[in-house]
Amino acid sequence: MEIIRSVHRMQEAAARFRAAGERIAFVPTMGCLHEGHLSLMRWARRHADRLVVSIFVNPTQFGPKEDYRRYPRPFREDRRLCQGAGVDVLFHPSVRAMYRADHSVWVVEEALSQGLCGAHRPGHFRGVTTVVTKLLHAVQPDLAVFGQKDAQQAAIMRRMVLDLNMPVRIVVRPIVREPDGLAMSSRNRYLAPEERVQAVCLRRALETAERMVKGQGIRQTRRLRAAMRRVISRYPLARLEYIELVDAESLKPVKTVKSPVLAALAVRIGATRLIDNTVLKSGA
Ligand code: PAF
């Protein structure tokens, strides 16, 4: 496995692969890799000749009071996991390599990024769209693979490559969960033992909505949201940030479950912000 730290060298490697007629799959990450990331890598490995993974904790997608500084950076362990997953190139640039001191160009998506996490993390998606554009220019992949846990991010990525005519296919892979249902996340390691126990509340709330739609045929999102709220309120360490039920494609709020609806929520457990989601289908 080659480790590349400069954008220029990454572009040279990509050009080499392409000249040899090889297809490149790309998994962008911020490191602190877990089974969720590994499942993306395994899928990517099977669907291309070359697998590039980036590890870059992107400062521009963190708010001033967020966890940029303390975000875990276990690089040696990450490198070992990448090696085991058959990664060809680990792209690990520094902040200076990615952003010039006088950086002044941003990529901004103006519709899908307004609600859900975008409403609570101002500037977050501007940071994500900008860095992913820069990463795509560096890696020049045929496929870029994202996780469904960040459903809003995934929808924005699809829109971005469409609107900007970027020659890359966005692939979104399912959420990977711990045995008790907690969605895998790098931030799970912030949780103290009792917080970890209560962190299942996100999944429990989503399961409640799934049961109501599937088992009882309840379609009104008002009722589903109220029931999900009640579940969260039973966990004393949980502070709800939002529960939204939106059209799975446009991310606009909906009143009833007809076409697929994304039920998404963000909850703080102690100081840790967790997100999760499911797609509800009417079955009609
Ligand atoms: O999902 C993430 O880990 C990040 O938002 C991404 C896509 C790597 C951009 O920094």
Coordinates of C-alpha atoms and ligand atoms in Angstrom, one line a residue:
M1 CA 0.0 0.0 0.0
E2 CA 1.3 3.4 -1.0
I3 CA 0.8 6.4 1.3
I4 CA 0.6 9.7 -0.6
R5 CA 0.5 13.0 1.2
S6 CA 0.6 15.6 -1.7
V7 CA -2.3 16.4 -4.1
H8 CA 0.1 16.5 -7.0
R9 CA 1.5 13.0 -6.3
M10 CA -2.0 11.7 -5.9
Q11 CA -3.0 13.1 -9.3
E12 CA 0.1 11.4 -10.8
A13 CA -0.8 8.1 -9.3
A14 CA -4.4 8.5 -10.6
A15 CA -3.1 9.3 -14.1
R16 CA -0.9 6.2 -14.0
F17 CA -3.9 4.0 -13.1
R18 CA -6.0 5.5 -15.7
A19 CA -3.4 5.2 -18.4
A20 CA -3.3 1.5 -17.6
G21 CA -7.0 1.3 -18.2
E22 CA -7.7 0.7 -14.5
R23 CA -10.9 1.8 -12.8
I24 CA -10.5 3.7 -9.5
A25 CA -12.9 3.4 -6.5
F26 CA -12.5 6.0 -3.8
V27 CA -13.6 6.0 -0.1
P28 CA -13.2 9.4 1.5
T29 CA -12.9 9.3 5.3
M30 CA -11.8 11.3 8.3
G31 CA -10.0 8.3 9.7
C32 CA -10.7 6.6 13.0
L33 CA -11.9 3.7 10.9
H34 CA -14.5 1.2 12.0
E35 CA -16.5 -1.6 10.5
G36 CA -18.8 0.9 8.7
H37 CA -15.8 2.3 6.7
L38 CA -14.4 -1.2 6.2
S39 CA -17.7 -2.3 4.6
L40 CA -17.4 0.6 2.1
M41 CA -13.8 -0.4 1.3
R42 CA -14.8 -4.1 0.8
W43 CA -17.5 -3.1 -1.6
A44 CA -15.2 -0.6 -3.4
R45 CA -12.5 -3.3 -3.6
R46 CA -14.9 -5.6 -5.5
H47 CA -16.0 -3.0 -7.9
A48 CA -12.8 -1.5 -9.2
D49 CA -9.2 -2.3 -10.1
R50 CA -7.7 0.3 -7.7
L51 CA -8.9 1.3 -4.3
V52 CA -8.0 4.7 -2.9
V53 CA -8.9 5.7 0.6
S54 CA -8.4 9.2 2.0
I55 CA -7.9 10.1 5.6
F56 CA -8.3 13.8 6.2
V57 CA -9.9 15.5 9.1
N58 CA -11.3 18.4 7.3
P59 CA -11.3 21.6 9.4
T60 CA -13.7 23.5 7.2
Q61 CA -16.7 21.2 8.0
F62 CA -16.4 21.7 11.8
G63 CA -18.0 24.7 13.6
P64 CA -16.0 26.8 16.0
K65 CA -17.4 24.9 19.0
E66 CA -17.2 21.5 17.5
D67 CA -14.7 18.7 18.0
Y68 CA -12.2 19.4 15.3
R69 CA -9.2 19.5 17.7
R70 CA -10.2 16.4 19.7
Y71 CA -11.4 14.3 16.7
P72 CA -9.6 11.0 17.1
R73 CA -6.6 10.5 14.8
P74 CA -5.3 6.9 15.4
F75 CA -3.3 6.9 12.1
R76 CA -1.2 3.8 12.8
E77 CA -4.3 1.7 13.5
D78 CA -6.1 3.2 10.5
R79 CA -3.1 2.4 8.2
R80 CA -3.2 -1.2 9.5
L81 CA -6.9 -1.5 8.7
C82 CA -6.4 0.0 5.2
Q83 CA -3.6 -2.5 4.5
G84 CA -5.9 -5.4 5.6
A85 CA -8.7 -4.1 3.4
G86 CA -6.6 -4.2 0.3
V87 CA -6.2 -0.5 -0.2
D88 CA -3.8 0.5 -3.0
V89 CA -3.3 4.1 -2.1
L90 CA -3.9 5.8 1.3
F91 CA -4.2 9.5 0.6
H92 CA -3.3 11.3 3.8
P93 CA -2.7 15.0 3.1
S94 CA -2.0 17.7 5.7
V95 CA -4.3 20.7 6.1
R96 CA -1.6 22.8 4.3
A97 CA -1.5 20.4 1.4
M98 CA -5.3 20.6 1.0
Y99 CA -5.9 24.3 1.7
R100 CA -3.6 27.2 0.7
A101 CA -3.4 29.9 3.3
D102 CA -5.3 32.2 1.0
H103 CA -8.0 29.6 0.0
S104 CA -11.1 31.5 -1.2
V105 CA -13.2 29.3 -3.4
W106 CA -16.1 27.3 -1.9
V107 CA -18.6 24.8 -3.3
V108 CA -22.0 25.5 -1.9
E109 CA -25.2 23.4 -2.3
E110 CA -28.2 25.6 -1.6
A111 CA -31.3 23.3 -1.3
L112 CA -30.6 19.9 0.2
S113 CA -28.2 21.3 2.8
Q114 CA -30.7 23.7 4.4
G115 CA -32.6 21.3 6.8
L116 CA -31.7 18.4 9.1
C117 CA -28.0 18.7 10.1
G118 CA -27.5 21.7 7.9
A119 CA -29.9 23.7 10.1
H120 CA -28.0 22.9 13.2
R121 CA -24.4 23.0 11.9
P122 CA -24.0 26.2 9.9
G123 CA -21.3 25.9 7.2
H124 CA -20.9 22.2 7.7
F125 CA -22.0 21.1 4.3
R126 CA -20.1 24.0 2.6
G127 CA -17.0 22.4 4.1
V128 CA -18.0 18.9 3.0
T129 CA -18.9 19.8 -0.6
T130 CA -15.7 21.9 -0.9
V131 CA -13.4 19.2 0.5
V132 CA -15.0 16.4 -1.5
T133 CA -14.6 18.4 -4.7
K134 CA -11.0 18.9 -3.9
L135 CA -10.5 15.2 -3.0
L136 CA -12.3 14.1 -6.2
H137 CA -9.9 16.4 -8.2
A138 CA -7.0 14.7 -6.5
V139 CA -8.1 11.1 -6.8
Q140 CA -10.1 11.3 -10.1
P141 CA -12.1 8.2 -9.3
D142 CA -14.7 6.4 -11.4
L143 CA -16.7 5.6 -8.2
A144 CA -16.9 7.3 -4.8
V145 CA -18.5 5.4 -2.0
F146 CA -20.3 7.0 0.9
G147 CA -22.3 5.6 3.9
Q148 CA -26.0 5.9 4.3
K149 CA -25.6 6.9 8.0
D150 CA -24.8 10.4 6.7
A151 CA -27.9 10.3 4.5
Q152 CA -28.0 14.1 3.9
Q153 CA -24.4 14.2 3.0
A154 CA -25.0 11.3 0.5
A155 CA -27.9 13.1 -1.1
I156 CA -25.9 16.3 -1.4
M157 CA -23.0 14.4 -3.0
R158 CA -25.3 12.9 -5.6
R159 CA -26.7 16.4 -6.4
M160 CA -23.3 17.9 -6.5
V161 CA -21.8 15.5 -9.1
L162 CA -25.0 15.9 -11.2
D163 CA -25.1 19.7 -11.1
L164 CA -21.4 20.2 -11.6
N165 CA -21.1 17.4 -14.3
M166 CA -18.4 15.6 -12.4
P167 CA -17.5 12.3 -14.1
V168 CA -17.9 10.1 -11.0
R169 CA -20.6 7.7 -9.8
I170 CA -21.7 8.2 -6.2
V171 CA -22.4 4.9 -4.5
V172 CA -24.2 4.8 -1.1
R173 CA -23.9 1.8 1.1
P174 CA -26.1 0.7 4.0
I175 CA -25.5 1.6 7.7
V176 CA -23.5 -0.9 9.7
R177 CA -24.7 -1.3 13.3
E178 CA -23.4 -2.7 16.5
P179 CA -25.2 -5.8 17.8
D180 CA -27.6 -3.6 19.9
G181 CA -28.4 -1.4 16.9
L182 CA -26.2 1.6 17.5
A183 CA -25.0 2.9 14.1
M184 CA -21.2 2.6 13.8
S185 CA -19.5 6.0 14.1
S186 CA -16.1 7.3 14.9
R187 CA -17.7 9.5 17.6
N188 CA -19.0 6.4 19.4
R189 CA -15.7 6.2 21.1
Y190 CA -16.4 9.5 23.0
L191 CA -19.2 7.8 24.9
A192 CA -18.8 6.9 28.6
P193 CA -20.1 3.4 29.5
E194 CA -23.6 4.6 30.7
E195 CA -23.8 7.0 27.7
R196 CA -23.0 4.1 25.4
V197 CA -25.9 2.1 26.9
Q198 CA -28.3 5.0 26.3
A199 CA -27.0 5.7 22.8
V200 CA -29.3 2.9 21.5
C201 CA -32.2 5.4 21.8
L202 CA -31.7 6.6 18.3
R203 CA -32.2 3.1 16.8
R204 CA -35.1 2.4 19.2
A205 CA -36.9 5.6 18.0
L206 CA -36.3 4.6 14.4
E207 CA -37.6 1.1 15.0
T208 CA -40.7 2.5 16.6
A209 CA -41.4 4.5 13.4
E210 CA -40.7 1.4 11.2
R211 CA -43.1 -0.7 13.3
M212 CA -45.9 1.9 13.1
V213 CA -45.6 2.2 9.3
K214 CA -45.1 -1.5 8.6
G215 CA -47.1 -3.2 11.3
Q216 CA -49.9 -0.7 12.0
G217 CA -50.1 1.1 8.6
I218 CA -49.7 4.5 10.3
R219 CA -48.6 7.1 7.7
Q220 CA -48.9 10.5 9.2
T221 CA -45.5 11.8 9.9
R222 CA -46.8 14.0 12.8
R223 CA -47.7 10.8 14.7
L224 CA -44.5 9.0 13.8
R225 CA -42.4 12.0 15.0
A226 CA -44.4 12.2 18.3
A227 CA -43.8 8.5 19.0
M228 CA -40.1 8.8 18.2
R229 CA -39.9 11.8 20.6
R230 CA -41.5 9.8 23.3
V231 CA -38.9 7.0 22.9
I232 CA -36.0 9.5 23.2
S233 CA -37.6 11.1 26.3
R234 CA -37.3 7.8 28.1
Y235 CA -33.5 8.1 28.1
P236 CA -32.3 10.6 30.7
L237 CA -28.9 11.3 29.1
A238 CA -30.4 12.0 25.7
R239 CA -31.1 15.5 24.5
L240 CA -32.9 15.6 21.2
E241 CA -31.6 18.0 18.5
Y242 CA -34.0 17.1 15.8
I243 CA -36.3 14.5 14.3
E244 CA -37.3 15.0 10.7
L245 CA -39.4 13.1 8.3
V246 CA -38.6 14.2 4.8
D247 CA -38.9 13.0 1.2
A248 CA -35.9 10.7 0.7
E249 CA -34.8 12.5 -2.5
S250 CA -35.7 16.1 -2.1
L251 CA -35.2 16.1 1.7
K252 CA -38.3 18.3 2.0
P253 CA -40.7 17.7 4.9
V254 CA -43.7 15.5 4.1
K255 CA -47.0 15.0 5.9
T256 CA -47.6 11.3 5.0
V257 CA -45.4 8.4 4.1
K258 CA -46.2 7.7 0.4
S259 CA -43.0 7.7 -1.6
P260 CA -39.9 6.7 0.5
V261 CA -39.5 9.0 3.5
L262 CA -36.2 9.5 5.3
A263 CA -36.7 9.5 9.1
A264 CA -33.6 11.1 10.5
L265 CA -32.6 12.3 13.9
A266 CA -29.7 13.9 15.8
V267 CA -29.4 13.4 19.6
R268 CA -26.8 14.5 22.0
I269 CA -25.8 11.9 24.6
G270 CA -23.8 13.9 27.1
A271 CA -21.4 15.9 25.0
T272 CA -21.5 13.6 22.0
R273 CA -23.7 14.3 19.0
L274 CA -25.0 11.2 17.2
I275 CA -27.1 10.9 14.1
D276 CA -29.0 8.0 12.6
N277 CA -31.8 7.4 10.0
T278 CA -34.0 4.9 8.2
V279 CA -36.0 5.0 5.1
L280 CA -39.7 4.4 5.6
K281 CA -41.8 2.9 2.7
S282 CA -45.5 2.7 2.7
G283 CA -45.6 -0.7 1.0
A284 CA -48.6 0.5 -1.1
Ligands
PAF1 O1 -18.2 11.5 6.0 C1 -17.1 11.9 6.2 O2 -16.3 11.2 6.9 C2 -16.7 13.3 5.8 O3 -17.7 14.2 5.8 C3 -16.0 13.3 4.4 C4 -17.0 12.8 3.3 C5 -14.8 12.4 4.4 C6 -15.6 14.7 4.0 O4 -14.6 15.2 4.9

